[in-house]
PDB file of C-alpha atoms in Angstrom:
ATOM      1  CA  MET S   1       0.000   0.000   0.000  1.00  0.00           C
ATOM      2  CA  ILE S   2       1.252   3.476  -0.916  1.00  0.00           C
ATOM      3  CA  ALA S   3      -0.135   6.396   1.120  1.00  0.00           C
ATOM      4  CA  ALA S   4       0.814  10.058   0.937  1.00  0.00           C
ATOM      5  CA  MET S   5       0.918  10.787   4.691  1.00  0.00           C
ATOM      6  CA  GLU S   6       1.291   8.735   7.860  1.00  0.00           C
ATOM      7  CA  ARG S   7      -1.851  10.253   9.375  1.00  0.00           C
ATOM      8  CA  GLU S   8      -3.964   8.744   6.574  1.00  0.00           C
ATOM      9  CA  VAL S   9      -3.135   5.192   7.683  1.00  0.00           C
ATOM     10  CA  ALA S  10      -2.326   5.687  11.373  1.00  0.00           C
ATOM     11  CA  PRO S  11      -5.298   3.657  12.710  1.00  0.00           C
ATOM     12  CA  LEU S  12      -4.338   0.758  10.421  1.00  0.00           C
ATOM     13  CA  THR S  13      -0.588   0.694  11.102  1.00  0.00           C
ATOM     14  CA  ARG S  14      -0.746   1.126  14.864  1.00  0.00           C
ATOM     15  CA  GLY S  15       1.530  -1.570  16.298  1.00  0.00           C
ATOM     16  CA  TRP S  16       3.176  -2.413  12.964  1.00  0.00           C
ATOM     17  CA  GLN S  17       6.973  -2.451  12.707  1.00  0.00           C
ATOM     18  CA  ARG S  18       8.419   0.812  11.430  1.00  0.00           C
ATOM     19  CA  SER S  19      11.010   0.552   8.682  1.00  0.00           C
ATOM     20  CA  ALA S  20      12.235   2.420   5.597  1.00  0.00           C
ATOM     21  CA  VAL S  21      12.623   1.781   1.869  1.00  0.00           C
ATOM     22  CA  THR S  22      14.798   3.668  -0.606  1.00  0.00           C
ATOM     23  CA  SER S  23      14.590   4.676  -4.265  1.00  0.00           C
ATOM     24  CA  ASP S  24      16.915   6.961  -6.239  1.00  0.00           C
ATOM     25  CA  ALA S  25      18.628   8.125  -3.019  1.00  0.00           C
ATOM     26  CA  ARG S  26      15.212   8.934  -1.462  1.00  0.00           C
ATOM     27  CA  SER S  27      14.169   7.243   1.742  1.00  0.00           C
ATOM     28  CA  PHE S  28      10.517   6.593   2.549  1.00  0.00           C
ATOM     29  CA  ALA S  29       9.022   5.589   5.891  1.00  0.00           C
ATOM     30  CA  ALA S  30       7.329   2.192   5.868  1.00  0.00           C
ATOM     31  CA  PHE S  31       5.210   0.101   8.221  1.00  0.00           C
ATOM     32  CA  GLU S  32       5.276  -3.690   8.029  1.00  0.00           C
ATOM     33  CA  THR S  33       3.554  -6.821   9.274  1.00  0.00           C
ATOM     34  CA  ALA S  34       4.207 -10.402   8.206  1.00  0.00           C
ATOM     35  CA  ASP S  35       2.261 -10.055   4.950  1.00  0.00           C
ATOM     36  CA  ARG S  36       1.344  -6.383   4.534  1.00  0.00           C
ATOM     37  CA  ALA S  37       3.298  -3.153   4.182  1.00  0.00           C
ATOM     38  CA  VAL S  38       2.492   0.535   3.850  1.00  0.00           C
ATOM     39  CA  VAL S  39       5.006   2.957   2.321  1.00  0.00           C
ATOM     40  CA  ILE S  40       4.598   6.704   2.963  1.00  0.00           C
ATOM     41  CA  SER S  41       5.328   8.538  -0.267  1.00  0.00           C
ATOM     42  CA  GLY S  42       4.649  12.168   0.472  1.00  0.00           C
ATOM     43  CA  ILE S  43       2.088  14.184  -1.466  1.00  0.00           C
ATOM     44  CA  GLY S  44       2.168  14.103  -5.260  1.00  0.00           C
ATOM     45  CA  ARG S  45       2.230  11.770  -8.241  1.00  0.00           C
ATOM     46  CA  LYS S  46       6.004  11.739  -8.730  1.00  0.00           C
ATOM     47  CA  ASN S  47       6.664  11.021  -5.058  1.00  0.00           C
ATOM     48  CA  ALA S  48       4.112   8.204  -5.162  1.00  0.00           C
ATOM     49  CA  GLU S  49       5.818   6.714  -8.215  1.00  0.00           C
ATOM     50  CA  LEU S  50       9.215   6.755  -6.492  1.00  0.00           C
ATOM     51  CA  ALA S  51       7.770   5.204  -3.350  1.00  0.00           C
ATOM     52  CA  ALA S  52       6.005   2.512  -5.381  1.00  0.00           C
ATOM     53  CA  ARG S  53       9.267   1.608  -7.102  1.00  0.00           C
ATOM     54  CA  ALA S  54      10.983   1.378  -3.730  1.00  0.00           C
ATOM     55  CA  ALA S  55       8.156  -0.824  -2.431  1.00  0.00           C
ATOM     56  CA  VAL S  56       8.459  -3.179  -5.419  1.00  0.00           C
ATOM     57  CA  ALA S  57      12.227  -3.479  -4.936  1.00  0.00           C
ATOM     58  CA  ARG S  58      11.888  -4.173  -1.219  1.00  0.00           C
ATOM     59  CA  TYR S  59       8.796  -6.392  -1.024  1.00  0.00           C
ATOM     60  CA  ASP S  60       8.320  -7.914  -4.527  1.00  0.00           C
ATOM     61  CA  PRO S  61       4.509  -7.638  -4.135  1.00  0.00           C
ATOM     62  CA  THR S  62       1.849  -9.211  -6.315  1.00  0.00           C
ATOM     63  CA  ALA S  63      -0.116  -5.949  -6.226  1.00  0.00           C
ATOM     64  CA  LEU S  64       0.280  -2.257  -5.430  1.00  0.00           C
ATOM     65  CA  LEU S  65      -2.522  -0.304  -3.752  1.00  0.00           C
ATOM     66  CA  SER S  66      -2.864   3.470  -3.818  1.00  0.00           C
ATOM     67  CA  VAL S  67      -4.644   4.338  -0.564  1.00  0.00           C
ATOM     68  CA  GLY S  68      -5.464   7.583   1.193  1.00  0.00           C
ATOM     69  CA  LEU S  69      -7.765  10.592   1.243  1.00  0.00           C
ATOM     70  CA  ALA S  70      -9.259  12.305  -1.784  1.00  0.00           C
ATOM     71  CA  GLY S  71     -11.682  15.014  -2.843  1.00  0.00           C
ATOM     72  CA  ALA S  72     -15.184  14.472  -4.213  1.00  0.00           C
ATOM     73  CA  LEU S  73     -16.039  15.965  -7.593  1.00  0.00           C
ATOM     74  CA  ILE S  74     -19.757  15.235  -7.365  1.00  0.00           C
ATOM     75  CA  ARG S  75     -22.150  16.240  -4.604  1.00  0.00           C
ATOM     76  CA  SER S  76     -23.455  12.719  -3.942  1.00  0.00           C
ATOM     77  CA  LEU S  77     -20.085  11.647  -2.511  1.00  0.00           C
ATOM     78  CA  LYS S  78     -19.895  12.678   1.134  1.00  0.00           C
ATOM     79  CA  VAL S  79     -17.153  12.842   3.755  1.00  0.00           C
ATOM     80  CA  GLY S  80     -16.228   9.337   4.859  1.00  0.00           C
ATOM     81  CA  SER S  81     -17.394   7.639   1.649  1.00  0.00           C
ATOM     82  CA  VAL S  82     -14.898   4.999   0.502  1.00  0.00           C
ATOM     83  CA  PHE S  83     -14.379   5.063  -3.270  1.00  0.00           C
ATOM     84  CA  THR S  84     -12.792   2.331  -5.370  1.00  0.00           C
ATOM     85  CA  PRO S  85     -12.500   3.479  -8.995  1.00  0.00           C
ATOM     86  CA  ASN S  86     -12.195   1.195 -11.975  1.00  0.00           C
ATOM     87  CA  VAL S  87     -10.231   3.793 -13.963  1.00  0.00           C
ATOM     88  CA  VAL S  88      -7.455   6.164 -12.854  1.00  0.00           C
ATOM     89  CA  VAL S  89      -6.490   9.070 -15.137  1.00  0.00           C
ATOM     90  CA  ASP S  90      -3.280  11.109 -14.984  1.00  0.00           C
ATOM     91  CA  ALA S  91      -4.419  14.705 -15.542  1.00  0.00           C
ATOM     92  CA  ALA S  92      -0.907  15.822 -16.493  1.00  0.00           C
ATOM     93  CA  GLY S  93      -0.088  13.240 -19.155  1.00  0.00           C
ATOM     94  CA  GLY S  94      -3.506  11.864 -20.043  1.00  0.00           C
ATOM     95  CA  ALA S  95      -2.639   8.215 -19.347  1.00  0.00           C
ATOM     96  CA  GLU S  96      -5.523   6.036 -18.153  1.00  0.00           C
ATOM     97  CA  TYR S  97      -5.234   2.868 -16.084  1.00  0.00           C
ATOM     98  CA  ARG S  98      -7.796   0.208 -15.186  1.00  0.00           C
ATOM     99  CA  CYS S  99      -7.933  -0.949 -11.563  1.00  0.00           C
ATOM    100  CA  SER S 100      -8.618  -4.444 -10.248  1.00  0.00           C
ATOM    101  CA  GLY S 101     -12.202  -4.984  -9.066  1.00  0.00           C
ATOM    102  CA  GLU S 102     -13.376  -4.331  -5.514  1.00  0.00           C
ATOM    103  CA  THR S 103     -16.333  -4.939  -3.240  1.00  0.00           C
ATOM    104  CA  GLY S 104     -17.741  -2.531  -0.667  1.00  0.00           C
ATOM    105  CA  GLY S 105     -17.938   1.256  -0.684  1.00  0.00           C
ATOM    106  CA  VAL S 106     -18.705   3.291  -3.805  1.00  0.00           C
ATOM    107  CA  ILE S 107     -17.488   1.094  -6.646  1.00  0.00           C
ATOM    108  CA  GLY S 108     -16.560   2.095 -10.186  1.00  0.00           C
ATOM    109  CA  GLY S 109     -16.054   5.343 -12.056  1.00  0.00           C
ATOM    110  CA  VAL S 110     -13.071   7.557 -12.778  1.00  0.00           C
ATOM    111  CA  LEU S 111     -10.525   8.993 -10.358  1.00  0.00           C
ATOM    112  CA  VAL S 112      -8.264  11.728 -11.728  1.00  0.00           C
ATOM    113  CA  THR S 113      -4.799  12.412 -10.331  1.00  0.00           C
ATOM    114  CA  ALA S 114      -3.991  16.137 -10.302  1.00  0.00           C
ATOM    115  CA  ASP S 115      -0.723  17.936  -9.597  1.00  0.00           C
ATOM    116  CA  GLU S 116      -2.172  20.300  -6.980  1.00  0.00           C
ATOM    117  CA  ILE S 117      -4.687  20.154  -4.145  1.00  0.00           C
ATOM    118  CA  ALA S 118      -7.942  20.938  -5.919  1.00  0.00           C
ATOM    119  CA  GLY S 119     -10.258  23.666  -4.692  1.00  0.00           C
ATOM    120  CA  ALA S 120     -13.880  24.079  -5.775  1.00  0.00           C
ATOM    121  CA  ASP S 121     -13.057  25.835  -9.082  1.00  0.00           C
ATOM    122  CA  ALA S 122     -10.383  23.299 -10.036  1.00  0.00           C
ATOM    123  CA  LYS S 123     -12.773  20.460  -9.222  1.00  0.00           C
ATOM    124  CA  ARG S 124     -15.342  21.751 -11.687  1.00  0.00           C
ATOM    125  CA  LYS S 125     -12.708  21.828 -14.436  1.00  0.00           C
ATOM    126  CA  LEU S 126     -11.643  18.251 -13.637  1.00  0.00           C
ATOM    127  CA  VAL S 127     -15.229  17.056 -13.983  1.00  0.00           C
ATOM    128  CA  GLU S 128     -15.526  18.792 -17.343  1.00  0.00           C
ATOM    129  CA  GLY S 129     -12.167  17.550 -18.592  1.00  0.00           C
ATOM    130  CA  PHE S 130     -12.168  13.958 -17.359  1.00  0.00           C
ATOM    131  CA  HIS S 131     -15.731  13.046 -16.314  1.00  0.00           C
ATOM    132  CA  ALA S 132     -14.187  12.034 -12.995  1.00  0.00           C
ATOM    133  CA  LEU S 133     -15.947  11.446  -9.694  1.00  0.00           C
ATOM    134  CA  VAL S 134     -12.968  11.869  -7.368  1.00  0.00           C
ATOM    135  CA  VAL S 135      -9.584  13.645  -7.416  1.00  0.00           C
ATOM    136  CA  ASP S 136      -6.352  12.697  -5.668  1.00  0.00           C
ATOM    137  CA  MET S 137      -2.643  13.438  -6.189  1.00  0.00           C
ATOM    138  CA  GLU S 138      -0.941  10.021  -6.123  1.00  0.00           C
ATOM    139  CA  ALA S 139      -2.871   7.138  -7.706  1.00  0.00           C
ATOM    140  CA  ALA S 140      -1.598   7.563 -11.281  1.00  0.00           C
ATOM    141  CA  GLY S 141       2.011   7.365 -10.099  1.00  0.00           C
ATOM    142  CA  VAL S 142       1.343   4.062  -8.343  1.00  0.00           C
ATOM    143  CA  ALA S 143      -0.596   2.731 -11.333  1.00  0.00           C
ATOM    144  CA  LYS S 144       2.268   3.603 -13.684  1.00  0.00           C
ATOM    145  CA  THR S 145       4.703   1.581 -11.581  1.00  0.00           C
ATOM    146  CA  ALA S 146       2.314  -1.373 -11.398  1.00  0.00           C
ATOM    147  CA  LEU S 147       1.977  -1.321 -15.176  1.00  0.00           C
ATOM    148  CA  GLU S 148       5.744  -1.209 -15.665  1.00  0.00           C
ATOM    149  CA  ARG S 149       6.211  -4.202 -13.361  1.00  0.00           C
ATOM    150  CA  GLN S 150       3.130  -6.028 -14.687  1.00  0.00           C
ATOM    151  CA  ILE S 151       1.604  -6.555 -11.253  1.00  0.00           C
ATOM    152  CA  GLY S 152      -1.878  -5.883  -9.886  1.00  0.00           C
ATOM    153  CA  PHE S 153      -3.114  -2.410  -9.060  1.00  0.00           C
ATOM    154  CA  ARG S 154      -5.936  -1.333  -6.754  1.00  0.00           C
ATOM    155  CA  CYS S 155      -7.041   2.111  -5.631  1.00  0.00           C
ATOM    156  CA  VAL S 156      -8.955   2.860  -2.427  1.00  0.00           C
ATOM    157  CA  LYS S 157      -9.716   6.433  -1.375  1.00  0.00           C
ATOM    158  CA  ALA S 158     -11.870   7.963   1.345  1.00  0.00           C
ATOM    159  CA  ILE S 159     -13.518  11.349   0.778  1.00  0.00           C
ATOM    160  CA  SER S 160     -12.168  14.092   3.056  1.00  0.00           C
ATOM    161  CA  ASP S 161     -13.535  17.137   1.210  1.00  0.00           C
ATOM    162  CA  GLU S 162     -16.829  17.343  -0.605  1.00  0.00           C
ATOM    163  CA  ALA S 163     -17.338  18.852  -4.048  1.00  0.00           C
ATOM    164  CA  ASP S 164     -18.321  22.329  -2.892  1.00  0.00           C
ATOM    165  CA  PHE S 165     -15.954  22.582   0.085  1.00  0.00           C
ATOM    166  CA  VAL S 166     -13.838  25.761  -0.117  1.00  0.00           C
ATOM    167  CA  MET S 167     -10.288  24.694   0.685  1.00  0.00           C
ATOM    168  CA  PRO S 168      -7.712  26.851   2.472  1.00  0.00           C
ATOM    169  CA  PRO S 169      -4.655  27.546   0.249  1.00  0.00           C
ATOM    170  CA  LEU S 170      -2.907  24.291   1.170  1.00  0.00           C
ATOM    171  CA  ASN S 171      -0.649  23.979  -1.888  1.00  0.00           C
ATOM    172  CA  ARG S 172       1.774  26.607  -0.610  1.00  0.00           C
ATOM    173  CA  PHE S 173       2.542  24.418   2.439  1.00  0.00           C
ATOM    174  CA  VAL S 174       3.630  21.283   0.513  1.00  0.00           C
ATOM    175  CA  ASP S 175       7.417  21.068   0.074  1.00  0.00           C
ATOM    176  CA  GLY S 176       9.396  19.443  -2.736  1.00  0.00           C
ATOM    177  CA  ASP S 177       9.406  16.027  -1.050  1.00  0.00           C
ATOM    178  CA  GLY S 178       5.644  16.097  -0.708  1.00  0.00           C
ATOM    179  CA  LYS S 179       5.620  16.770   3.020  1.00  0.00           C
ATOM    180  CA  PHE S 180       2.871  18.981   4.382  1.00  0.00           C
ATOM    181  CA  GLN S 181       4.414  21.692   6.572  1.00  0.00           C
ATOM    182  CA  SER S 182       1.932  21.618   9.433  1.00  0.00           C
ATOM    183  CA  GLY S 183       3.799  24.157  11.542  1.00  0.00           C
ATOM    184  CA  ARG S 184       3.864  26.782   8.811  1.00  0.00           C
ATOM    185  CA  PHE S 185       0.209  26.161   8.036  1.00  0.00           C
ATOM    186  CA  ALA S 186      -0.768  26.494  11.704  1.00  0.00           C
ATOM    187  CA  ALA S 187       1.148  29.769  11.962  1.00  0.00           C
ATOM    188  CA  TRP S 188      -0.556  31.066   8.811  1.00  0.00           C
ATOM    189  CA  ALA S 189      -4.024  30.093  10.064  1.00  0.00           C
ATOM    190  CA  ALA S 190      -3.446  31.471  13.571  1.00  0.00           C
ATOM    191  CA  VAL S 191      -3.479  35.085  12.356  1.00  0.00           C
ATOM    192  CA  ARG S 192      -6.423  34.601   9.967  1.00  0.00           C
ATOM    193  CA  PRO S 193      -9.500  33.957  12.118  1.00  0.00           C
ATOM    194  CA  TRP S 194     -11.768  34.050   9.062  1.00  0.00           C
ATOM    195  CA  GLN S 195     -10.106  30.765   8.011  1.00  0.00           C
ATOM    196  CA  TRP S 196     -10.602  28.970  11.333  1.00  0.00           C
ATOM    197  CA  ALA S 197     -13.978  27.429  10.497  1.00  0.00           C
ATOM    198  CA  LYS S 198     -12.583  25.925   7.272  1.00  0.00           C
ATOM    199  CA  VAL S 199      -9.473  24.617   9.003  1.00  0.00           C
ATOM    200  CA  ILE S 200     -11.485  23.033  11.822  1.00  0.00           C
ATOM    201  CA  ALA S 201     -13.928  21.470   9.354  1.00  0.00           C
ATOM    202  CA  LEU S 202     -11.111  20.104   7.202  1.00  0.00           C
ATOM    203  CA  GLY S 203      -9.428  18.541  10.215  1.00  0.00           C
ATOM    204  CA  ARG S 204     -12.653  16.980  11.431  1.00  0.00           C
ATOM    205  CA  ASN S 205     -13.537  15.671   7.971  1.00  0.00           C
ATOM    206  CA  SER S 206     -10.044  14.264   7.405  1.00  0.00           C
ATOM    207  CA  SER S 207     -10.214  12.363  10.686  1.00  0.00           C
ATOM    208  CA  ARG S 208     -13.578  10.897   9.755  1.00  0.00           C
ATOM    209  CA  ALA S 209     -12.292   9.877   6.319  1.00  0.00           C
ATOM    210  CA  THR S 210      -9.160   8.319   7.805  1.00  0.00           C
ATOM    211  CA  ARG S 211     -11.201   6.126  10.136  1.00  0.00           C
ATOM    212  CA  ALA S 212     -13.437   4.995   7.265  1.00  0.00           C
ATOM    213  CA  LEU S 213     -10.451   4.237   5.040  1.00  0.00           C
ATOM    214  CA  CYS S 214      -8.603   2.203   7.651  1.00  0.00           C
ATOM    215  CA  LEU S 215     -11.708   0.214   8.592  1.00  0.00           C
ATOM    216  CA  TRP S 216     -12.167  -0.641   4.913  1.00  0.00           C
ATOM    217  CA  LEU S 217      -8.520  -1.661   4.516  1.00  0.00           C
ATOM    218  CA  GLU S 218      -8.571  -3.773   7.669  1.00  0.00           C
ATOM    219  CA  LYS S 219     -11.595  -5.648   6.371  1.00  0.00           C
ATOM    220  CA  ASN S 220     -10.661  -5.943   2.700  1.00  0.00           C
ATOM    221  CA  VAL S 221      -6.855  -6.111   2.671  1.00  0.00           C
ATOM    222  CA  PRO S 222      -6.146  -8.753   5.316  1.00  0.00           C
ATOM    223  CA  GLY S 223      -2.940 -10.050   3.764  1.00  0.00           C
ATOM    224  CA  LYS S 224      -1.898 -12.750   1.329  1.00  0.00           C
ATOM    225  CA  ALA S 225      -5.375 -13.896   0.350  1.00  0.00           C
ATOM    226  CA  SER S 226      -6.324 -10.376  -0.682  1.00  0.00           C
ATOM    227  CA  ALA S 227      -3.058  -9.947  -2.560  1.00  0.00           C
ATOM    228  CA  GLU S 228      -3.798 -13.080  -4.572  1.00  0.00           C
ATOM    229  CA  LYS S 229      -7.248 -11.688  -5.345  1.00  0.00           C
ATOM    230  CA  ALA S 230      -5.681  -8.553  -6.865  1.00  0.00           C
ATOM    231  CA  SER S 231      -2.923 -10.313  -8.792  1.00  0.00           C
ATOM    232  CA  ALA S 232      -4.338  -9.488 -12.239  1.00  0.00           C
ATOM    233  CA  GLU S 233      -2.076  -7.193 -14.253  1.00  0.00           C
ATOM    234  CA  VAL S 234      -2.958  -3.507 -14.504  1.00  0.00           C
ATOM    235  CA  VAL S 235      -4.196  -2.431 -17.942  1.00  0.00           C
ATOM    236  CA  LYS S 236      -3.456   0.884 -19.622  1.00  0.00           C
ATOM    237  CA  LEU S 237      -6.536   1.936 -21.574  1.00  0.00           C
ATOM    238  CA  GLU S 238      -6.566   3.195 -25.122  1.00  0.00           C
ATOM    239  CA  ARG S 239      -8.523   6.403 -25.673  1.00  0.00           C
ATOM    240  CA  ALA S 240     -11.478   4.748 -27.447  1.00  0.00           C
ATOM    241  CA  GLU S 241     -11.814   2.101 -24.739  1.00  0.00           C
ATOM    242  CA  PHE S 242     -11.581   4.779 -22.050  1.00  0.00           C
ATOM    243  CA  SER S 243     -14.457   6.642 -23.687  1.00  0.00           C
ATOM    244  CA  ASP S 244     -16.587   3.513 -23.467  1.00  0.00           C
ATOM    245  CA  VAL S 245     -15.778   3.066 -19.770  1.00  0.00           C
ATOM    246  CA  THR S 246     -16.588   6.654 -18.797  1.00  0.00           C
ATOM    247  CA  SER S 247     -19.822   6.670 -20.741  1.00  0.00           C
ATOM    248  CA  GLY S 248     -21.030   3.568 -18.928  1.00  0.00           C
ATOM    249  CA  ARG S 249     -20.595   1.045 -21.779  1.00  0.00           C
ATOM    250  CA  ARG S 250     -18.697  -2.242 -21.178  1.00  0.00           C
TER     251      ARG S 250
END
């Protein structure tokens, strides 16, 4: 499993052994049990790709999972909803990847991976451009690595911000390694009381989404049996086939 931040998987990895994996001179925190591992990539598609490569080199898995929090692009998806897409799109390069099937949560549809934390205006453009239901910042990088290694790929995201939620300007607090600078953000928010309600709501919603995500993972990713279930190779879609998927045809 590849997650952007430790806090997204903290309820799941409590008690797991802490370790580290490396890729291209980068070191990533990891949490391990006998048959499961979570690698913390940092925020962003490129960081997720590097972390996924490091995970493949270290663990030789049968499948990679992109897990974490994401933003809803449609109003029917609410905070705490768990979403498992069947297609992941890279907004930057246009590549599309099919995910292995899932059960439980909101199943099917398109997730788009963007290069920045999407606010309400950006979300509307992503819906128009990709017909997506959910936006994240990492899944396409994990999918790309799974395709290169010809191993399974799954994507599981929990909604932390709804479609019309007005985000604080979070992008300015993400550094080059994809780490969110919490101290700087707290200092910024402290002198802007008009932002406090948004910040409090975002924190509360993120906590709710994290609990939902980790409960889903605990139930549906128990170890080797689940890995065998997801062992089918990831497929990169051609444009015509992708159009059929997004329009509801199979």
